[in-house]
Coordinates of C-alpha atoms in Angstrom, one line a residue:
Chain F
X267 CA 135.6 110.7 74.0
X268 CA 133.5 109.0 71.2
X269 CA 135.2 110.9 68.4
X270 CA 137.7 109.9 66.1
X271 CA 141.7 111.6 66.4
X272 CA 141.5 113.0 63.6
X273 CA 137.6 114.8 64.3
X274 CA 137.0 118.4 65.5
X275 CA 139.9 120.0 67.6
X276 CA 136.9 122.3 68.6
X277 CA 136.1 119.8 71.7
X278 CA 139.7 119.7 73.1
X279 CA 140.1 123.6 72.5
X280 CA 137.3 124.3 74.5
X281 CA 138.1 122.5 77.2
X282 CA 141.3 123.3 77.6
X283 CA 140.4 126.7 77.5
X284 CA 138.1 126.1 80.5
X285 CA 140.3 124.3 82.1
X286 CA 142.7 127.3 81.7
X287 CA 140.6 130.0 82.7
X288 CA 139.1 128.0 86.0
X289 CA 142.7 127.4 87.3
X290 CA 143.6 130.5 86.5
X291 CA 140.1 132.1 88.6
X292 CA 140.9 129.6 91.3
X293 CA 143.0 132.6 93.0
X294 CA 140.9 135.2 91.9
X295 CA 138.2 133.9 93.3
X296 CA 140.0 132.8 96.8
X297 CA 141.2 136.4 97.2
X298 CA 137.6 137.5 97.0
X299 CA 137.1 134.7 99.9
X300 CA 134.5 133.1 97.2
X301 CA 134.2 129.6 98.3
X302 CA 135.5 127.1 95.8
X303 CA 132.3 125.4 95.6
X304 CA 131.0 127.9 93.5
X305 CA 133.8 128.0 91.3
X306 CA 133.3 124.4 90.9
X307 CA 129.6 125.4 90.0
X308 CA 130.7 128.5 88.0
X309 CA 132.5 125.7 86.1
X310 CA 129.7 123.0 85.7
X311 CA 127.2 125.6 84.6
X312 CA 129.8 126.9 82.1
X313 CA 129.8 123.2 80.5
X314 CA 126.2 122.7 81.2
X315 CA 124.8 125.6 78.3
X316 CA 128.3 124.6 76.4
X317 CA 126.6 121.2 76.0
X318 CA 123.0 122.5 75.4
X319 CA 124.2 124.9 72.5
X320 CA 125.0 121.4 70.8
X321 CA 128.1 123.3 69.4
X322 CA 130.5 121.2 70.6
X323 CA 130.6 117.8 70.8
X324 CA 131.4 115.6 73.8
X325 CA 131.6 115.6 77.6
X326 CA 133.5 116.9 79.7
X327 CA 134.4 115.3 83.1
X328 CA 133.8 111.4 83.9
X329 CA 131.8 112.9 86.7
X330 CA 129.7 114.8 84.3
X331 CA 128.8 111.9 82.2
X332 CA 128.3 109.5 85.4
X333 CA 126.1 112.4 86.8
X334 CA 124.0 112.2 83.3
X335 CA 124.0 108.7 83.1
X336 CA 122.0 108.8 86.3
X337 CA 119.9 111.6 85.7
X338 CA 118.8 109.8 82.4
X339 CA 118.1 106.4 83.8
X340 CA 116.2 108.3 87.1
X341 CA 114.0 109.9 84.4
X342 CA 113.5 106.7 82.3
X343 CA 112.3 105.4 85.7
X344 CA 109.9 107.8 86.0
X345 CA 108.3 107.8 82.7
X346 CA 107.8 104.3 82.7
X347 CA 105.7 105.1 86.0
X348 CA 104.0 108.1 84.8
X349 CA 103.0 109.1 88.0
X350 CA 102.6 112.7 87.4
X351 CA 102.1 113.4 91.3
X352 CA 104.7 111.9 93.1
X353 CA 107.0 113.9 90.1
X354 CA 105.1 117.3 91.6
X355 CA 105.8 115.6 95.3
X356 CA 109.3 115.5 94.5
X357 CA 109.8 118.8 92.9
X358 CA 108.0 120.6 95.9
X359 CA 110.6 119.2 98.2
X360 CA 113.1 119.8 96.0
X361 CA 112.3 123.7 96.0
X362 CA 112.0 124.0 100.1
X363 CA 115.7 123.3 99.6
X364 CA 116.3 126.5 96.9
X365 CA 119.1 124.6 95.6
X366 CA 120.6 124.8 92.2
X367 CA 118.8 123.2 89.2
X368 CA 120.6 121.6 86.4
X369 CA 118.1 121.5 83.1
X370 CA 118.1 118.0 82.2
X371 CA 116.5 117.2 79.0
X372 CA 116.2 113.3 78.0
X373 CA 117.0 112.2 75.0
X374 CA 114.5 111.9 72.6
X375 CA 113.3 108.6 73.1
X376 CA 110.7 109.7 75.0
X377 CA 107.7 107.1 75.3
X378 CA 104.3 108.5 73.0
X379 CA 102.1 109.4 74.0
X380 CA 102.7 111.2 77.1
X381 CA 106.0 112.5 77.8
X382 CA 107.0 114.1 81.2
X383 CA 110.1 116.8 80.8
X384 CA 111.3 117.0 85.2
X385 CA 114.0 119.4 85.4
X386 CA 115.9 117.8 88.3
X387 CA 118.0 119.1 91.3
X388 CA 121.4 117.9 90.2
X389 CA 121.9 116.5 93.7
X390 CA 119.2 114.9 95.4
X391 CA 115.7 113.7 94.9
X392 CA 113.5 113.0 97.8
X393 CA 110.3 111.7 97.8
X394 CA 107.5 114.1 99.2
X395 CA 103.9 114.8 100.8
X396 CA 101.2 114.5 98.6
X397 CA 98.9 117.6 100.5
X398 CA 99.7 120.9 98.7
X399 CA 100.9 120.3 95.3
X400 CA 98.2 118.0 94.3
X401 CA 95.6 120.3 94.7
X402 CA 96.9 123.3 93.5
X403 CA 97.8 120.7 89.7
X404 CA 94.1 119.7 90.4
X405 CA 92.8 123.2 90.2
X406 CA 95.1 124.2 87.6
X407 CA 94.1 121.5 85.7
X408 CA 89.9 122.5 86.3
X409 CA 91.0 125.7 84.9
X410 CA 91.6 125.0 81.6
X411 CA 89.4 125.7 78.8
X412 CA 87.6 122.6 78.4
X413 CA 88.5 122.3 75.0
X414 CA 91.9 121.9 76.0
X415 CA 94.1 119.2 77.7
X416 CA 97.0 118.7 79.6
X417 CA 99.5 117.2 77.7
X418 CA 102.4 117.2 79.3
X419 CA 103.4 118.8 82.6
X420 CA 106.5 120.6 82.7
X421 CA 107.6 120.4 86.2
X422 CA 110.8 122.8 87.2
X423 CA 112.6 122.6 90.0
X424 CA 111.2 125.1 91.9
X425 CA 107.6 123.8 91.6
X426 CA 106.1 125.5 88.9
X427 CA 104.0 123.3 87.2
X428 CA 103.9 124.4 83.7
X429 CA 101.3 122.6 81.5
X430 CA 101.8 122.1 77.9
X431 CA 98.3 121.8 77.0
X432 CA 97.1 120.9 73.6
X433 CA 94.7 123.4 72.0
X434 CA 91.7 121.8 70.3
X435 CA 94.0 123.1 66.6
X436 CA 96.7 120.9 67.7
X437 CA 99.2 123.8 68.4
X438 CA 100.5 123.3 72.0
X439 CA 101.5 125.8 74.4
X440 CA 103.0 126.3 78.0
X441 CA 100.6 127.9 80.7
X442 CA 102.5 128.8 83.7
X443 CA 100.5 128.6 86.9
X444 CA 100.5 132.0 88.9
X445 CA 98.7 130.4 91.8
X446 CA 101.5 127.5 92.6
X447 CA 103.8 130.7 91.9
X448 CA 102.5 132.7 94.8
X449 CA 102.1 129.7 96.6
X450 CA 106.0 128.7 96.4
X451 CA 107.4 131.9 96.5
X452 CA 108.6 132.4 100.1
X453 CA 110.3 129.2 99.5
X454 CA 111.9 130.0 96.3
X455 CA 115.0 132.0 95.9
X456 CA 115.1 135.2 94.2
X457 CA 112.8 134.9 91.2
X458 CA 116.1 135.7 88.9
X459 CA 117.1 132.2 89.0
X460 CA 113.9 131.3 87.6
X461 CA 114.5 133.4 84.3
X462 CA 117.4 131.4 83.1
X463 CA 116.0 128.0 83.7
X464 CA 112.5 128.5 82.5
X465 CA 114.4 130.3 79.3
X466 CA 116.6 126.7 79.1
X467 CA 113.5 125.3 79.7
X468 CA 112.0 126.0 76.7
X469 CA 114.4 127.0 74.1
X470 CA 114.9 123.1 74.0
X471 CA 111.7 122.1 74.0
X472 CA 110.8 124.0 71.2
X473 CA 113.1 122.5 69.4
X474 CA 112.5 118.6 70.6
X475 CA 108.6 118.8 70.2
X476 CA 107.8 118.2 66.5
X477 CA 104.1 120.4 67.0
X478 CA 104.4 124.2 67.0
X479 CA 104.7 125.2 70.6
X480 CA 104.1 128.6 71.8
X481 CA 105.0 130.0 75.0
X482 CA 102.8 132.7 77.5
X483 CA 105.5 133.2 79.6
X484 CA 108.0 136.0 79.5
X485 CA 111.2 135.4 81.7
X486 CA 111.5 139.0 82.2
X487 CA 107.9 139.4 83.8
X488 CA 108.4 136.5 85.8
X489 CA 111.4 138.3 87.5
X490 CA 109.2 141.1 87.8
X491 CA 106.5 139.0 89.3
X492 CA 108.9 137.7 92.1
X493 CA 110.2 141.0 93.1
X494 CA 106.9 143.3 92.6
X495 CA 103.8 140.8 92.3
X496 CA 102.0 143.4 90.8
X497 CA 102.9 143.3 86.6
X498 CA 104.1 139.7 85.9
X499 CA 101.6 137.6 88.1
X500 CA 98.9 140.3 86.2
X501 CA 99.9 139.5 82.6
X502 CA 100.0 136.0 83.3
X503 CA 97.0 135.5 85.0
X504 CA 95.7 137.6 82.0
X505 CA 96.8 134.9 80.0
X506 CA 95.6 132.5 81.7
X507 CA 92.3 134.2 82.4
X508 CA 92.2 134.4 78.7
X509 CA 92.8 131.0 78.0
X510 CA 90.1 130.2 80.6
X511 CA 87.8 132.4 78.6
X512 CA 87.7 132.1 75.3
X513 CA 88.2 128.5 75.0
X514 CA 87.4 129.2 71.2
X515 CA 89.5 131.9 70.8
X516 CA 92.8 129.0 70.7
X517 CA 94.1 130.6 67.4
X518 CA 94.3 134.2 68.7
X519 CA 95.8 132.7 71.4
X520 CA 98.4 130.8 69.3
X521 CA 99.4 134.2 68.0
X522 CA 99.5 136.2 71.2
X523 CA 101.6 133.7 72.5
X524 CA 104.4 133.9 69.1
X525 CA 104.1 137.8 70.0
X526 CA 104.9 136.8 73.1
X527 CA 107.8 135.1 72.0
X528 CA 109.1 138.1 69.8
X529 CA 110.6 140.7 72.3
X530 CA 107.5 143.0 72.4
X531 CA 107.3 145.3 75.0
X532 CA 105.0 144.2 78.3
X533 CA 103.0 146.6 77.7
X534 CA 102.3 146.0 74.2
X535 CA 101.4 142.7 74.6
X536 CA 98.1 143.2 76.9
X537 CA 97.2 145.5 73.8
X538 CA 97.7 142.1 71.2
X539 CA 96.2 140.0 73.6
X540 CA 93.4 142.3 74.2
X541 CA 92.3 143.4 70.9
X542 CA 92.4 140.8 68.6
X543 CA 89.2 139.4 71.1
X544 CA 88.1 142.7 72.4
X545 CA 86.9 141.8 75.9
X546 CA 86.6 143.9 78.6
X547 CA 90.3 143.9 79.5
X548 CA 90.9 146.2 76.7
X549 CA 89.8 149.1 77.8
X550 CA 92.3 149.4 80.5
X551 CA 94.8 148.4 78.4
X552 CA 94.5 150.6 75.3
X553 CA 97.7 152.5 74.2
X554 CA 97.5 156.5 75.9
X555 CA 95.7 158.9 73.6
X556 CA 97.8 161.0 71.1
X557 CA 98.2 164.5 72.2
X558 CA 96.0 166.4 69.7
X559 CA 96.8 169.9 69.2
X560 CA 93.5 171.1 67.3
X561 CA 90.5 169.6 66.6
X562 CA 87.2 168.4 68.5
X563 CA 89.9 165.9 70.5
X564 CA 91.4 169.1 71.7
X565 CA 94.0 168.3 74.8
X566 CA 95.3 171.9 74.8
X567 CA 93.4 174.5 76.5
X568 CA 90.3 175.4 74.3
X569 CA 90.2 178.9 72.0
X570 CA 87.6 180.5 70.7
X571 CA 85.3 179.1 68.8
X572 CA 85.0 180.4 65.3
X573 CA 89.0 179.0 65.4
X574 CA 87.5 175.7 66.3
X575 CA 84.6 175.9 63.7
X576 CA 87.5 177.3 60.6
X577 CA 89.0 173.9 62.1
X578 CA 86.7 171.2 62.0
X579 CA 86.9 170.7 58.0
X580 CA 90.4 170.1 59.3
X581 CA 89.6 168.3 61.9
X582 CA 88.1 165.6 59.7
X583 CA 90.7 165.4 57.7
X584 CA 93.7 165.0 60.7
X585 CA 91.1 163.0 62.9
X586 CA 91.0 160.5 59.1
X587 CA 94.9 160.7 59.7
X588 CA 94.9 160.2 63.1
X589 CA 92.8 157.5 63.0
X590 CA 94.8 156.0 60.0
X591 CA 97.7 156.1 62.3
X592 CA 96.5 154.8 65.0
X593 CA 95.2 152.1 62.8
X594 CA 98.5 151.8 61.8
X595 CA 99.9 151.6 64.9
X596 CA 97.6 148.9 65.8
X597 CA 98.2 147.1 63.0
X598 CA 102.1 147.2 63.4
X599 CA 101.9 145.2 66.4
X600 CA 100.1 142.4 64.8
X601 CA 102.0 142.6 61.5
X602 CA 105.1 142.2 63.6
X603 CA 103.2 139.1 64.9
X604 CA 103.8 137.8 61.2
X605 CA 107.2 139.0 61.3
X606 CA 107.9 136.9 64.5
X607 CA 106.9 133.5 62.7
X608 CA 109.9 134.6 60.1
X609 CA 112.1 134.5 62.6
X610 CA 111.0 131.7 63.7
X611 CA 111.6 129.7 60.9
X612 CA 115.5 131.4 60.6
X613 CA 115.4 130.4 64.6
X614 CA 115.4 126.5 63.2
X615 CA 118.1 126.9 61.2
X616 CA 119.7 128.0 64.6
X617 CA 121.6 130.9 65.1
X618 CA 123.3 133.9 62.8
X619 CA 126.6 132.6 61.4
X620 CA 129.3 135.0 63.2
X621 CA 132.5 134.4 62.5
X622 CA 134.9 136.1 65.2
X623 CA 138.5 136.7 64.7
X624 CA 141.4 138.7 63.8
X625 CA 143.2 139.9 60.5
X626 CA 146.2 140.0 58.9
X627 CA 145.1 141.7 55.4
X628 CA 142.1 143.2 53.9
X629 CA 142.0 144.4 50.5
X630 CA 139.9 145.4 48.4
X631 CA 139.8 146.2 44.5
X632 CA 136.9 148.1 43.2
X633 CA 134.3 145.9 43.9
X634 CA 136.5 142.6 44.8
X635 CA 137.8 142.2 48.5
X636 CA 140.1 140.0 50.1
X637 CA 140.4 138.6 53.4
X638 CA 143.5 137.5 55.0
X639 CA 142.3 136.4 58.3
X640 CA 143.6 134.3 62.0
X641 CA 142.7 132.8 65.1
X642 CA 139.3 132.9 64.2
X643 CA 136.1 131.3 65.8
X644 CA 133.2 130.3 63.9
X645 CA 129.7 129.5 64.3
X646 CA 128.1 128.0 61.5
X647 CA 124.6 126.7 61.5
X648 CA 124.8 125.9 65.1
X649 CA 128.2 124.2 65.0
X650 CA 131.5 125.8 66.2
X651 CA 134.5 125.5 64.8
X652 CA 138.1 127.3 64.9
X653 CA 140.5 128.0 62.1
X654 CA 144.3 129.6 62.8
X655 CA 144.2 130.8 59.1
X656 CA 141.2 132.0 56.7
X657 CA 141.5 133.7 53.2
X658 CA 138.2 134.4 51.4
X659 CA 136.9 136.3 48.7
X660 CA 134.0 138.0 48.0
X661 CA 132.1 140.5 45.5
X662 CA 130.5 143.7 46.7
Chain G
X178 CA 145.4 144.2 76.9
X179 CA 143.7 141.1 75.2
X180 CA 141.3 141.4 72.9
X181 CA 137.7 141.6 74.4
X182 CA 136.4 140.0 70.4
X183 CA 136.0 136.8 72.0
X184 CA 133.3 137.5 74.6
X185 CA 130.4 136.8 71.6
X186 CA 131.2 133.4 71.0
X187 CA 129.1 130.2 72.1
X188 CA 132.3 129.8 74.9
X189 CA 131.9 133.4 76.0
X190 CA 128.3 133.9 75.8
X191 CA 127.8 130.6 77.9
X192 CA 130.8 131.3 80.2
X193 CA 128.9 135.2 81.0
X194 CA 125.7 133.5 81.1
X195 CA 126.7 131.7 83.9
X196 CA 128.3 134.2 85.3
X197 CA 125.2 136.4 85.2
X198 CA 123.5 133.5 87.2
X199 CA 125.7 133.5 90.1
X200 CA 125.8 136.9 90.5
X201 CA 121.3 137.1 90.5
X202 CA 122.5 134.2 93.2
X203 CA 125.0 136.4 94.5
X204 CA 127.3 133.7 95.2
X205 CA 130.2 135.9 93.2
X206 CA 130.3 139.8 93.1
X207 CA 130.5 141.7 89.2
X208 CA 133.8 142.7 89.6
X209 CA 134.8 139.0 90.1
X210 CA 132.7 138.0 87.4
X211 CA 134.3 141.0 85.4
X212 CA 137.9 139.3 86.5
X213 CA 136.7 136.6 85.4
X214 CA 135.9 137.3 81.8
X215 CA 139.4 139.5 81.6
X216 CA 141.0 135.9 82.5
X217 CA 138.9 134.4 79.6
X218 CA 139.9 137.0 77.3
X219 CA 143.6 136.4 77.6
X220 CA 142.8 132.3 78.2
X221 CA 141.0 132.6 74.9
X222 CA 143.8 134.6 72.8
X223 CA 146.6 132.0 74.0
X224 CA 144.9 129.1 73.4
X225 CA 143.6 129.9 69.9
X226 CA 147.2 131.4 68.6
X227 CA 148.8 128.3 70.5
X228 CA 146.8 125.5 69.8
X229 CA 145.2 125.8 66.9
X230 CA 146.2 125.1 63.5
X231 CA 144.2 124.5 60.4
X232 CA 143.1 126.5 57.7
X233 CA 140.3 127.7 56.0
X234 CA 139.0 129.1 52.9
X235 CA 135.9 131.0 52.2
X236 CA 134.4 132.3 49.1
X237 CA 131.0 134.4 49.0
X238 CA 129.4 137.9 48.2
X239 CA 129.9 140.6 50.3
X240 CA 126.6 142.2 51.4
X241 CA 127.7 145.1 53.4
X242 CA 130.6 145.9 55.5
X243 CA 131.0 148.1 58.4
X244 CA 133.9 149.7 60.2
X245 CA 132.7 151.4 63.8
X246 CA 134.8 151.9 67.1
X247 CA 137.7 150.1 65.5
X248 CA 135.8 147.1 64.9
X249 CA 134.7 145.8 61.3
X250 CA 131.3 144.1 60.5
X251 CA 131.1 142.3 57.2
X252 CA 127.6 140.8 56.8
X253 CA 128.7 137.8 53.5
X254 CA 125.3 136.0 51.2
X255 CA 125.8 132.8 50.0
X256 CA 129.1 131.7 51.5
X257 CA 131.3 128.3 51.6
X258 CA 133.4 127.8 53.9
X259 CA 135.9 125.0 52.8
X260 CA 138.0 123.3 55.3
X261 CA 140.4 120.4 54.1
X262 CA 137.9 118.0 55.8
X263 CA 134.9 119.0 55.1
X264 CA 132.5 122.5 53.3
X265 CA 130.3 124.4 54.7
X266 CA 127.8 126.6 53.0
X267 CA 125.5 128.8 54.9
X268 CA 123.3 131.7 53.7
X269 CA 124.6 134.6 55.6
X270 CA 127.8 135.3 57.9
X271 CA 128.3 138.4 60.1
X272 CA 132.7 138.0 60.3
X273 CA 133.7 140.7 63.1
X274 CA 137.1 141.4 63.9
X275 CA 138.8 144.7 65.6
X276 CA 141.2 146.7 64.1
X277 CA 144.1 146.5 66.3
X278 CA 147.0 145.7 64.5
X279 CA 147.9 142.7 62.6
X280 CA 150.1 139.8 63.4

């Protein structure tokens, strides 16, 4: 390893916990009559999202580092070729196997302007026909607002070509292709495999691109798409439809698409999407009326109507309310689109410090406690470390 | 019975993330996987009362504290975290730990 003896324990810890744990599975996972292969692969992927959290330094196997090495200069290869279709050639093939993907990022030395993010099949890469795939990224391509323009294609493994396109504001965000998906879904395994690479995807590549990058796609509907069709192919190809649209509408866009990143329900986000342009779509999309007990929006059965006249000073009243709520509840949506942007900015400062550990004293004095704690794990500002003893103060 | 604490770390999380993904594969079952993670509990516990040794020292405010199903939350503004080697400061900490004895 590069680091110094006297560095971080963390590296060693880790992987002699892994190490320690794998062995130990080894019979656990015999007695099952689980092949040891995917122990081996429980264990790379295991190492694989330890070295993408960037908590820990260092890697682990020599194979590991050989297998980067080559991944790395394969991918400097291809971006000093550029040659966007024989990349989509080589992913097609690579999905007709349905094998496992790896999520190889290169390092950022990437060549400006254009930079080409593959994620790679860890095992082989085969060159491919040019028939299919070419003309489904030609008509994704047409398809695009014309104010917009490719930028980059992010290619993953099982062929989906997602395009970060550059709005004419300069913010940049991923459209994911529903017709390549429908296209490449008999070939592709379950669509749950797709969730956790696409989300590896582009947790990264927020981070490496130095432009605010928004995202359309939701993991969760994608799995949804695979297994039903119906509700994640629909939102998307709402959001592309959209972006096909309103080619002017690139801001709105820009915020749909931070809702999108904040956990909002499904089926709040066609509402976001919807209104803020109020097309068409809307309508069918609008949240289910509010029961109304009294008033001209009666849903209950009707009474008489000198009740129903003594009412309708009331009604104005409530329907004011009502409609104050509902403004309300329309507006909470897009105010927690604000809200979203706040996290974001506490998302670059990576993730909530959480110590873990156990304790051997905790006192407190009025307002004054104190911690006697062990074995402890921390995470702090991204980085992990580990501490056998902690004592601490604080003030309440 | 080890501890279960350990399962929210950046080693847990990433070892039940991958976990998660060969079960959606189905290459392993979920009461393999849950084997699995009982194995890294106790892996986990030995290695960090065995093999680790340093110290640490921490000084902050507390901002609230919370003691549910055994387990306490304290939620710390403004803390340093001093190690003999280096300091860390960080806005906010979450420090969990369960109440099952000490020592």
């Amino acid at each position: 390893m590069a680091s110094s003896a006297n560095s971080n324990p963390v590296p060693k810890l880790y992987k002699s916990v892994i190490e320690d744990v794998i062995n130990e599975v080894r019979e656990l996972f015999l007695d099952e009559g689980v092949d040891e292969q995917v122990l081996l692969e429980l264990k790379t992927l295991w190492e694989n999202k330890l070295l993408q959290s960037k908590a820990v330094e260092g890697f682990h196997t020599e194979e590991q580092a050989a297998l980067q090495a080559a991944q790395q200069q394969q991918q400097q290869q291809q971006q000093q070729q550029q040659q966007q279709v024989q990349q989509v050639q080589q992913v097609q093939q690579v999905t007709q196997q349905a094998q496992t993907q790896q999520v190889i990022l290169p390092p950022q030395q990437q060549q400006a302007p254009q930079q080409q993010v593959i994620v790679q099949d860890s095992k082989i890469l085969q060159h491919m026909s040019a028939t299919g795939m070419s003309a489904a990224a030609t008509a994704a391509t047409l398809a695009l607002p014309t104010g917009v323009t490719p930028y980059q294609q992010l290619i993953t493994s099982q062929g989906q070509i997602l395009q970060v396109v550059r709005a004419p504001n300069g913010a940049q965000y991923i459209i994911q292709q529903p017709q390549q998906q429908i296209l490449l879904q008999q070939q592709m395994q379950p669509g749950g495999v797709q969730a956790p690479v696409i989300q590896q995807v582009l947790a990264p590549l927020q981070g490496g691109l130095p432009q605010q990058t928004g995202v359309i796609i939701q993991p969760q509907q994608i799995v949804l798409a695979s297994g039903n069709k119906v509700q994640g192919n629909t939102q998307v190809m709402q959001a592309a439809a959209m972006a096909a649209q309103a080619g002017q509408a690139a801001t709105a866009q820009v915020q749909q698409v931070q809702q999108a990143q904040g956990a909002a329900a499904p089926q709040a986000q066609p509402q976001q999407q919807a209104q803020p342009q109020g097309q068409p779509q809307t309508q069918a999309q609008q949240p289910p009326m509010m029961l109304q007990v009294d008033g001209t929006g009666d849903t209950s059965s009707e009474e008489d109507e000198d009740e129903e006249e003594e009412y309708d000073e009331d009604d104005d009243e409530e329907k004011d309310k009502d409609g104050g709520e509902d403004g309300q509840v329309e507006e909470e949506p897009l105010n927690s689109g604000d809200d979203v942007s706040d996290e974001e900015d506490q998302e670059l400062f990576d993730t909530e410090n959480v110590v873990v550990c156990q304790y051997d004293k905790i006192h407190r004095s009025k307002n004054k406690w104190k911690f006697h704690l062990k074995d402890g794990i921390m995470n702090l500002n991204g980085r992990d470390y580990v501490f056998s003893k902690a004592i601490g103060d604080a003030e309440w | 019975m080890a501890y279960q604490l350990y399962r929210n770390t950046t080693l847990g999380n990433s070892l039940q993330e991958s976990l998660d993904e060969l079960i959606q594969t189905q290459q392993i079952t979920p009461q393999l996987a849950l084997q699995v993670l009982l194995q890294f509990d106790k892996a986990i516990n030995t290695a960090l009362a065995n093999r680790v040794r340093n110290r640490v020292n921490f000084r902050g405010s507390l901002n609230t504290y919370r003691f549910c199903d055994n387990v306490w939350t304290f939620v710390l503004n403004d803390v340093e975290f001093r190690e003999v080697t280096e300091l860390v400061k960080v806005d906010k900490v979450k420090i969990v730990f369960s109440n099952h004895g000490n020592t």
